[in-house]
Amino acid sequence: MRRFVDWTVIGDGILRLGLGGVFLVAGVEKLLAPAVFAEQVANYQFWPESAGWIAASLPFLEVVTACVLMVAPRAWRSSAALLLAGMLGVFTAALGRAWLLGINVDCGCFGQGSPNIGPLTFLRNLTLIGAALALLWLGRPRGHRVKSLVPATE
Amino acid sequence: MSSEQERESAAQGGKVSPLASAPSPEPSTLEPLVKEARALALRALVLLAVGLGGGFLFNSLRPDGVSPQHFEPPVACSAEEGPTLKTPLVLAPERAAPLCGNPGALVIDTRSETAFAEGHIPEAVHLPCTAPRSAAERALELVGNRSTVIVYGESTSDALPVAAGLQARAGHAPLTAVVIEGGFAAWRDAKQACASGPCEECNGEVSRAPLR
């Protein structure tokens, strides 16, 4: 008897809900206390004038992207995964800079009471980047991929 | 000529010139992929624009949104210049009172704006804990060559971080910070001098200093 279980669909769903859920929670936490988030951004001591701009826009972007990743059609989900991967890359770079300079203690990732920057922060971000890239791969367009790249054989 | 035709002719006799055959398979195989990647990136950019734009809109509509241009982190009571070497001196109102009229001392009030407006020590400068960097720097400018700051709040504990922050900010200049024990309530109960209303020379200047 054949089992009609498509593990890529299940994996895609789990990753989407997981990654989207993380960003949804992170965005909502920041939206609840914008001034606190602005302060946390300023604590990174990198381009302090941008703190207000980032605090005003980033939390909403996180929520929008998380929602699109969880419920939108496939094409938009892939783009959301790409955007989240890019955002995570920027976040991780900022965290790495702060970690190397030893300046910031509060990562501000999840609003008030976020854990301090540490090895676990990087591990978590790398895991999330992995999830976003896996979603991009699972959501790649089907149909005209391998066939056209392999020379036709008789 | 399509790639299939080329492959066919190559299989039949291999007479297709390298010039003609080399570039042609590329577009037909990669074109859809490039198109997909471009559409993927374009949609991501649309998402980015919608998210950021919506964020600014939402932020401007909510009453407690941050001001993008004028946000300043509250730093008045964070000693970010490193560990403070000296701890502020805590003095009872009676012992702090003689310092008040002293030209070498500046009085700083760390309470809320309304509490400050209702009454404060004469010539006190309003510098709450939530004051931004520029206000803390202006306060230090006002300190100038003075050797002492007298800091008070609602209680002893809420004035201590501002006093420590000012000491740390003063850097190498020897600045003694005195905290009035028991805060403004103790000061008033000790029947010391008390002025009322906003401080014209300092309130607007220090606590609401424009950004740069």
CSV table of C-alpha atoms in Angstrom, one decimal:
chain,number,residue,atom,x,y,z
A,1,MET,CA,0.0,0.0,0.0
A,2,ARG,CA,1.4,3.4,-0.9
A,3,ARG,CA,1.4,6.1,1.7
A,4,PHE,CA,0.5,9.5,0.4
A,5,VAL,CA,2.5,11.5,2.9
A,6,ASP,CA,4.5,14.3,1.3
A,7,TRP,CA,7.2,15.1,3.8
A,8,THR,CA,8.2,18.3,2.0
A,9,VAL,CA,4.7,19.7,2.5
A,10,ILE,CA,4.8,18.8,6.2
A,11,GLY,CA,8.3,20.2,6.6
A,12,ASP,CA,7.3,23.3,4.8
A,13,GLY,CA,4.3,23.8,7.0
A,14,ILE,CA,6.3,23.3,10.2
A,15,LEU,CA,9.1,25.6,9.2
A,16,ARG,CA,6.7,28.3,8.1
A,17,LEU,CA,4.7,28.2,11.3
A,18,GLY,CA,7.8,28.0,13.4
A,19,LEU,CA,9.8,30.8,11.6
A,20,GLY,CA,6.6,33.0,11.1
A,21,GLY,CA,5.6,32.4,14.7
A,22,VAL,CA,9.0,33.5,16.0
A,23,PHE,CA,8.9,36.7,14.0
A,24,LEU,CA,5.3,37.4,14.8
A,25,VAL,CA,6.0,37.2,18.5
A,26,ALA,CA,9.2,39.2,18.2
A,27,GLY,CA,7.4,41.9,16.2
A,28,VAL,CA,4.4,42.1,18.5
A,29,GLU,CA,6.6,42.3,21.6
A,30,LYS,CA,8.4,45.3,20.0
A,31,LEU,CA,5.2,46.9,18.9
A,32,LEU,CA,4.0,46.8,22.5
A,33,ALA,CA,6.8,49.1,23.7
A,34,PRO,CA,8.3,51.1,20.8
A,35,ALA,CA,10.3,53.4,23.1
A,36,VAL,CA,11.9,50.5,24.8
A,37,PHE,CA,12.9,49.0,21.4
A,38,ALA,CA,14.2,52.3,20.2
A,39,GLU,CA,16.4,52.5,23.3
A,40,GLN,CA,17.6,48.9,22.7
A,41,VAL,CA,18.5,49.8,19.1
A,42,ALA,CA,20.4,52.9,20.3
A,43,ASN,CA,22.3,50.7,22.8
A,44,TYR,CA,24.0,49.0,19.8
A,45,GLN,CA,25.8,52.3,19.4
A,46,PHE,CA,25.8,51.9,15.6
A,47,TRP,CA,24.5,54.9,13.7
A,48,PRO,CA,22.4,56.1,16.7
A,49,GLU,CA,20.4,58.6,14.5
A,50,SER,CA,18.7,55.6,12.9
A,51,ALA,CA,17.3,54.2,16.1
A,52,GLY,CA,14.1,56.1,15.9
A,53,TRP,CA,13.6,55.1,12.3
A,54,ILE,CA,14.3,51.5,12.9
A,55,ALA,CA,12.0,51.4,16.0
A,56,ALA,CA,9.2,53.1,14.1
A,57,SER,CA,9.3,50.7,11.1
A,58,LEU,CA,11.0,47.4,11.9
A,59,PRO,CA,8.5,45.8,14.3
A,60,PHE,CA,5.6,46.2,11.8
A,61,LEU,CA,7.7,44.9,9.0
A,62,GLU,CA,8.4,41.8,11.1
A,63,VAL,CA,4.7,41.2,11.8
A,64,VAL,CA,3.7,41.8,8.1
A,65,THR,CA,6.5,39.4,6.8
A,66,ALA,CA,5.6,36.8,9.4
A,67,CYS,CA,1.9,36.9,8.5
A,68,VAL,CA,2.7,36.6,4.7
A,69,LEU,CA,5.0,33.7,5.4
A,70,MET,CA,2.3,31.9,7.3
A,71,VAL,CA,-0.8,32.5,5.2
A,72,ALA,CA,0.0,33.9,1.8
A,73,PRO,CA,0.2,31.9,-1.5
A,74,ARG,CA,3.4,30.1,-2.3
A,75,ALA,CA,5.1,32.7,-4.4
A,76,TRP,CA,4.7,35.4,-1.7
A,77,ARG,CA,5.7,32.9,1.0
A,78,SER,CA,9.0,32.3,-0.7
A,79,SER,CA,9.6,36.1,-1.0
A,80,ALA,CA,8.8,36.4,2.7
A,81,ALA,CA,11.3,33.7,3.5
A,82,LEU,CA,13.9,35.5,1.4
A,83,LEU,CA,13.2,38.8,3.2
A,84,LEU,CA,13.4,37.1,6.6
A,85,ALA,CA,16.7,35.5,5.7
A,86,GLY,CA,18.0,38.9,4.7
A,87,MET,CA,16.7,40.5,7.9
A,88,LEU,CA,18.2,37.8,10.0
A,89,GLY,CA,21.5,38.2,8.2
A,90,VAL,CA,21.5,41.9,9.1
A,91,PHE,CA,20.5,41.2,12.7
A,92,THR,CA,23.2,38.7,13.1
A,93,ALA,CA,25.8,41.0,11.7
A,94,ALA,CA,24.7,43.8,14.1
A,95,LEU,CA,24.7,41.3,17.0
A,96,GLY,CA,28.2,40.1,16.0
A,97,ARG,CA,29.5,43.6,15.9
A,98,ALA,CA,28.1,44.4,19.4
A,99,TRP,CA,29.4,41.1,20.7
A,100,LEU,CA,32.9,41.7,19.4
A,101,LEU,CA,32.9,45.3,20.7
A,102,GLY,CA,31.4,44.1,24.0
A,103,ILE,CA,29.0,47.0,24.1
A,104,ASN,CA,25.5,45.8,24.2
A,105,VAL,CA,24.1,43.5,26.8
A,106,ASP,CA,20.4,43.3,25.8
A,107,CYS,CA,19.8,42.0,22.3
A,108,GLY,CA,16.4,43.6,22.0
A,109,CYS,CA,15.3,40.7,19.8
A,110,PHE,CA,12.0,40.1,21.6
A,111,GLY,CA,11.2,43.5,23.1
A,112,GLN,CA,11.4,44.0,26.9
A,113,GLY,CA,13.3,41.5,28.9
A,114,SER,CA,15.2,40.0,26.0
A,115,PRO,CA,18.0,37.8,26.9
A,116,ASN,CA,21.6,39.1,26.7
A,117,ILE,CA,23.7,38.5,23.6
A,118,GLY,CA,25.5,35.3,23.9
A,119,PRO,CA,26.5,32.2,22.0
A,120,LEU,CA,22.9,31.0,22.2
A,121,THR,CA,21.7,34.2,20.4
A,122,PHE,CA,23.9,33.4,17.4
A,123,LEU,CA,22.9,29.7,17.5
A,124,ARG,CA,19.3,30.7,17.4
A,125,ASN,CA,19.8,33.2,14.6
A,126,LEU,CA,21.7,30.7,12.5
A,127,THR,CA,19.0,28.1,13.0
A,128,LEU,CA,16.4,30.7,11.9
A,129,ILE,CA,18.5,31.5,8.8
A,130,GLY,CA,18.7,27.8,8.1
A,131,ALA,CA,14.9,27.5,8.4
A,132,ALA,CA,14.4,30.5,6.0
A,133,LEU,CA,16.8,29.0,3.4
A,134,ALA,CA,15.1,25.6,3.7
A,135,LEU,CA,11.8,27.3,3.1
A,136,LEU,CA,13.2,29.0,0.0
A,137,TRP,CA,14.4,25.6,-1.2
A,138,LEU,CA,11.2,23.8,-0.5
A,139,GLY,CA,9.2,26.6,-2.2
A,140,ARG,CA,11.4,26.7,-5.3
A,141,PRO,CA,9.4,26.7,-8.5
A,142,ARG,CA,8.8,23.2,-9.8
A,143,GLY,CA,8.4,22.0,-13.4
A,144,HIS,CA,11.1,23.5,-15.5
A,145,ARG,CA,14.1,22.9,-13.3
A,146,VAL,CA,16.2,19.7,-13.6
A,147,LYS,CA,14.8,18.6,-17.0
A,148,SER,CA,16.1,21.5,-19.0
A,149,LEU,CA,19.5,21.4,-17.4
A,150,VAL,CA,20.2,17.7,-18.2
A,151,PRO,CA,21.0,17.0,-21.8
A,152,ALA,CA,18.3,15.0,-23.5
A,153,THR,CA,19.3,11.4,-24.0
A,154,GLU,CA,17.8,8.9,-26.4
B,1,MET,CA,17.7,27.5,-33.4
B,2,SER,CA,16.5,25.8,-30.3
B,3,SER,CA,18.7,23.7,-28.1
B,4,GLU,CA,16.9,20.5,-29.0
B,5,GLN,CA,17.6,21.1,-32.7
B,6,GLU,CA,21.2,21.7,-31.9
B,7,ARG,CA,21.6,18.6,-29.9
B,8,GLU,CA,19.9,16.7,-32.7
B,9,SER,CA,22.2,18.0,-35.3
B,10,ALA,CA,25.2,17.5,-33.1
B,11,ALA,CA,24.2,13.9,-32.6
B,12,GLN,CA,23.7,13.4,-36.3
B,13,GLY,CA,27.0,14.8,-37.6
B,14,GLY,CA,28.6,17.2,-35.2
B,15,LYS,CA,28.7,19.8,-37.9
B,16,VAL,CA,27.4,22.7,-35.9
B,17,SER,CA,30.0,25.3,-35.5
B,18,PRO,CA,31.1,26.1,-31.9
B,19,LEU,CA,30.3,29.7,-32.5
B,20,ALA,CA,26.7,29.0,-33.2
B,21,SER,CA,26.1,26.3,-30.6
B,22,ALA,CA,27.9,27.7,-27.6
B,23,PRO,CA,25.7,30.6,-26.4
B,24,SER,CA,22.3,29.4,-27.5
B,25,PRO,CA,21.5,26.7,-24.8
B,26,GLU,CA,22.0,29.2,-22.0
B,27,PRO,CA,19.0,31.5,-22.4
B,28,SER,CA,16.6,28.6,-22.9
B,29,THR,CA,17.6,26.8,-19.7
B,30,LEU,CA,18.3,29.7,-17.4
B,31,GLU,CA,15.8,32.2,-18.5
B,32,PRO,CA,12.9,30.8,-16.5
B,33,LEU,CA,15.1,30.5,-13.4
B,34,VAL,CA,16.4,34.1,-13.8
B,35,LYS,CA,12.8,35.2,-14.3
B,36,GLU,CA,11.7,33.4,-11.1
B,37,ALA,CA,14.6,34.8,-9.1
B,38,ARG,CA,13.8,38.3,-10.3
B,39,ALA,CA,10.1,37.9,-9.4
B,40,LEU,CA,11.1,36.5,-6.0
B,41,ALA,CA,13.3,39.4,-5.3
B,42,LEU,CA,10.8,41.9,-6.6
B,43,ARG,CA,8.1,40.5,-4.3
B,44,ALA,CA,10.5,40.6,-1.4
B,45,LEU,CA,11.1,44.3,-2.1
B,46,VAL,CA,7.4,45.0,-2.3
B,47,LEU,CA,7.0,43.2,1.1
B,48,LEU,CA,9.9,45.3,2.5
B,49,ALA,CA,8.3,48.5,1.2
B,50,VAL,CA,4.8,47.6,2.5
B,51,GLY,CA,6.2,46.6,5.9
B,52,LEU,CA,8.3,49.6,6.4
B,53,GLY,CA,5.7,52.0,5.0
B,54,GLY,CA,3.0,50.4,7.1
B,55,GLY,CA,5.3,50.6,10.1
B,56,PHE,CA,5.8,54.3,9.7
B,57,LEU,CA,2.1,54.8,9.2
B,58,PHE,CA,1.1,52.7,12.2
B,59,ASN,CA,3.8,54.4,14.3
B,60,SER,CA,2.6,57.9,13.4
B,61,LEU,CA,-1.0,57.0,14.2
B,62,ARG,CA,-0.4,55.5,17.7
B,63,PRO,CA,-0.1,57.9,20.5
B,64,ASP,CA,2.9,56.3,22.1
B,65,GLY,CA,4.9,55.9,18.8
B,66,VAL,CA,8.5,57.0,18.7
B,67,SER,CA,9.6,60.0,16.7
B,68,PRO,CA,11.9,58.8,14.0
B,69,GLN,CA,13.8,62.1,13.6
B,70,HIS,CA,13.9,63.2,17.2
B,71,PHE,CA,14.3,60.0,19.1
B,72,GLU,CA,17.0,60.3,21.8
B,73,PRO,CA,17.7,57.4,24.2
B,74,PRO,CA,17.2,58.3,27.8
B,75,VAL,CA,20.7,58.2,29.2
B,76,ALA,CA,20.7,60.6,32.1
B,77,CYS,CA,21.1,57.8,34.6
B,78,SER,CA,23.2,55.4,32.7
B,79,ALA,CA,26.9,55.6,33.4
B,80,GLU,CA,28.0,54.5,30.0
B,81,GLU,CA,31.5,56.1,30.3
B,82,GLY,CA,32.6,53.2,32.4
B,83,PRO,CA,32.5,52.3,36.1
B,84,THR,CA,32.1,55.3,38.4
B,85,LEU,CA,35.1,55.6,40.7
B,86,LYS,CA,33.3,57.7,43.2
B,87,THR,CA,29.9,57.0,44.6
B,88,PRO,CA,27.6,60.0,45.2
B,89,LEU,CA,27.5,61.3,48.8
B,90,VAL,CA,24.1,61.0,50.5
B,91,LEU,CA,23.5,63.9,52.9
B,92,ALA,CA,20.5,64.8,55.1
B,93,PRO,CA,18.6,67.9,54.0
B,94,GLU,CA,20.0,70.0,56.9
B,95,ARG,CA,23.6,69.1,55.9
B,96,ALA,CA,22.9,69.7,52.2
B,97,ALA,CA,21.2,73.1,52.8
B,98,PRO,CA,24.3,75.2,53.2
B,99,LEU,CA,25.6,74.0,49.8
B,100,CYS,CA,22.5,75.4,48.1
B,101,GLY,CA,23.4,79.1,47.9
B,102,ASN,CA,27.0,78.2,47.1
B,103,PRO,CA,28.0,79.4,43.6
B,104,GLY,CA,30.2,76.3,43.3
B,105,ALA,CA,27.2,74.0,43.4
B,106,LEU,CA,24.4,73.2,40.9
B,107,VAL,CA,21.1,71.8,42.1
B,108,ILE,CA,19.5,69.1,40.0
B,109,ASP,CA,15.9,67.9,40.2
B,110,THR,CA,15.3,64.4,38.9
B,111,ARG,CA,11.5,64.2,39.5
B,112,SER,CA,8.7,64.4,37.0
B,113,GLU,CA,7.9,67.6,35.1
B,114,THR,CA,4.7,68.2,37.0
B,115,ALA,CA,6.4,67.6,40.4
B,116,PHE,CA,9.1,70.0,39.3
B,117,ALA,CA,6.6,72.6,38.3
B,118,GLU,CA,4.8,72.4,41.6
B,119,GLY,CA,7.9,73.2,43.5
B,120,HIS,CA,11.6,72.7,43.6
B,121,ILE,CA,14.7,73.9,45.3
B,122,PRO,CA,15.6,77.5,44.0
B,123,GLU,CA,17.6,77.5,40.7
B,124,ALA,CA,17.3,73.7,40.4
B,125,VAL,CA,17.9,72.3,36.9
B,126,HIS,CA,15.3,69.7,35.8
B,127,LEU,CA,17.0,66.5,34.7
B,128,PRO,CA,14.8,63.4,35.1
B,129,CYS,CA,16.2,59.9,34.6
B,130,THR,CA,14.5,59.7,31.2
B,131,ALA,CA,16.2,62.8,29.9
B,132,PRO,CA,18.1,62.2,26.6
B,133,ARG,CA,21.8,62.4,26.0
B,134,SER,CA,21.6,66.1,24.8
B,135,ALA,CA,19.9,67.1,28.1
B,136,ALA,CA,22.5,65.4,30.2
B,137,GLU,CA,25.2,67.1,28.2
B,138,ARG,CA,23.5,70.5,28.5
B,139,ALA,CA,23.3,69.9,32.3
B,140,LEU,CA,27.0,69.2,32.3
B,141,GLU,CA,27.6,72.5,30.4
B,142,LEU,CA,25.6,74.2,33.1
B,143,VAL,CA,27.8,72.5,35.8
B,144,GLY,CA,30.7,74.1,34.0
B,145,ASN,CA,33.5,74.8,36.5
B,146,ARG,CA,31.4,74.0,39.5
B,147,SER,CA,32.8,71.3,41.8
B,148,THR,CA,29.5,70.0,43.2
B,149,VAL,CA,26.1,68.9,42.0
B,150,ILE,CA,23.3,68.5,44.5
B,151,VAL,CA,20.8,65.9,43.2
B,152,TYR,CA,17.4,65.1,44.6
B,153,GLY,CA,14.4,63.1,43.5
B,154,GLU,CA,11.2,61.8,45.1
B,155,SER,CA,13.5,59.6,47.3
B,156,THR,CA,17.1,58.9,47.8
B,157,SER,CA,17.2,56.0,45.4
B,158,ASP,CA,15.8,57.7,42.3
B,159,ALA,CA,18.4,60.5,42.5
B,160,LEU,CA,21.4,58.2,42.9
B,161,PRO,CA,21.6,56.9,39.3
B,162,VAL,CA,21.4,60.4,37.9
B,163,ALA,CA,24.1,61.6,40.3
B,164,ALA,CA,26.3,58.6,39.4
B,165,GLY,CA,25.6,59.2,35.7
B,166,LEU,CA,26.6,62.9,36.0
B,167,GLN,CA,29.8,61.9,37.8
B,168,ALA,CA,30.7,59.4,35.2
B,169,ARG,CA,29.9,61.8,32.4
B,170,ALA,CA,32.1,64.5,33.9
B,171,GLY,CA,35.0,62.2,33.2
B,172,HIS,CA,38.2,63.5,34.5
B,173,ALA,CA,36.8,66.7,36.0
B,174,PRO,CA,36.5,66.2,39.7
B,175,LEU,CA,32.8,66.5,40.3
B,176,THR,CA,31.3,65.7,43.7
B,177,ALA,CA,27.7,64.5,43.6
B,178,VAL,CA,25.6,65.0,46.7
B,179,VAL,CA,22.2,63.3,46.9
B,180,ILE,CA,19.7,64.7,49.3
B,181,GLU,CA,18.6,61.9,51.7
B,182,GLY,CA,14.9,61.3,51.5
B,183,GLY,CA,14.4,63.4,48.4
B,184,PHE,CA,12.2,66.5,48.0
B,185,ALA,CA,9.7,65.4,50.7
B,186,ALA,CA,12.4,65.3,53.3
B,187,TRP,CA,13.7,68.6,52.1
B,188,ARG,CA,10.3,70.2,52.4
B,189,ASP,CA,9.7,68.6,55.8
B,190,ALA,CA,13.0,70.0,57.0
B,191,LYS,CA,11.5,73.4,56.2
B,192,GLN,CA,14.3,74.3,53.8
B,193,ALA,CA,13.9,77.0,51.1
B,194,CYS,CA,11.5,76.1,48.3
B,195,ALA,CA,10.6,77.7,45.1
B,196,SER,CA,7.6,77.1,43.0
B,197,GLY,CA,6.9,77.1,39.2
B,198,PRO,CA,9.0,76.2,36.3
B,199,CYS,CA,12.6,77.3,36.2
B,200,GLU,CA,12.7,79.8,33.3
B,201,GLU,CA,16.4,79.6,32.6
B,202,CYS,CA,16.8,75.9,32.8
B,203,ASN,CA,13.7,73.8,32.4
B,204,GLY,CA,12.9,74.4,28.7
B,205,GLU,CA,16.6,74.6,28.0
B,206,VAL,CA,17.7,71.4,29.5
B,207,SER,CA,14.8,69.0,29.6
B,208,ARG,CA,13.5,69.9,26.2
B,209,ALA,CA,16.6,70.7,24.4
B,210,PRO,CA,16.2,70.2,20.6
B,211,LEU,CA,18.3,67.5,19.0
B,212,ARG,CA,21.5,69.0,17.7
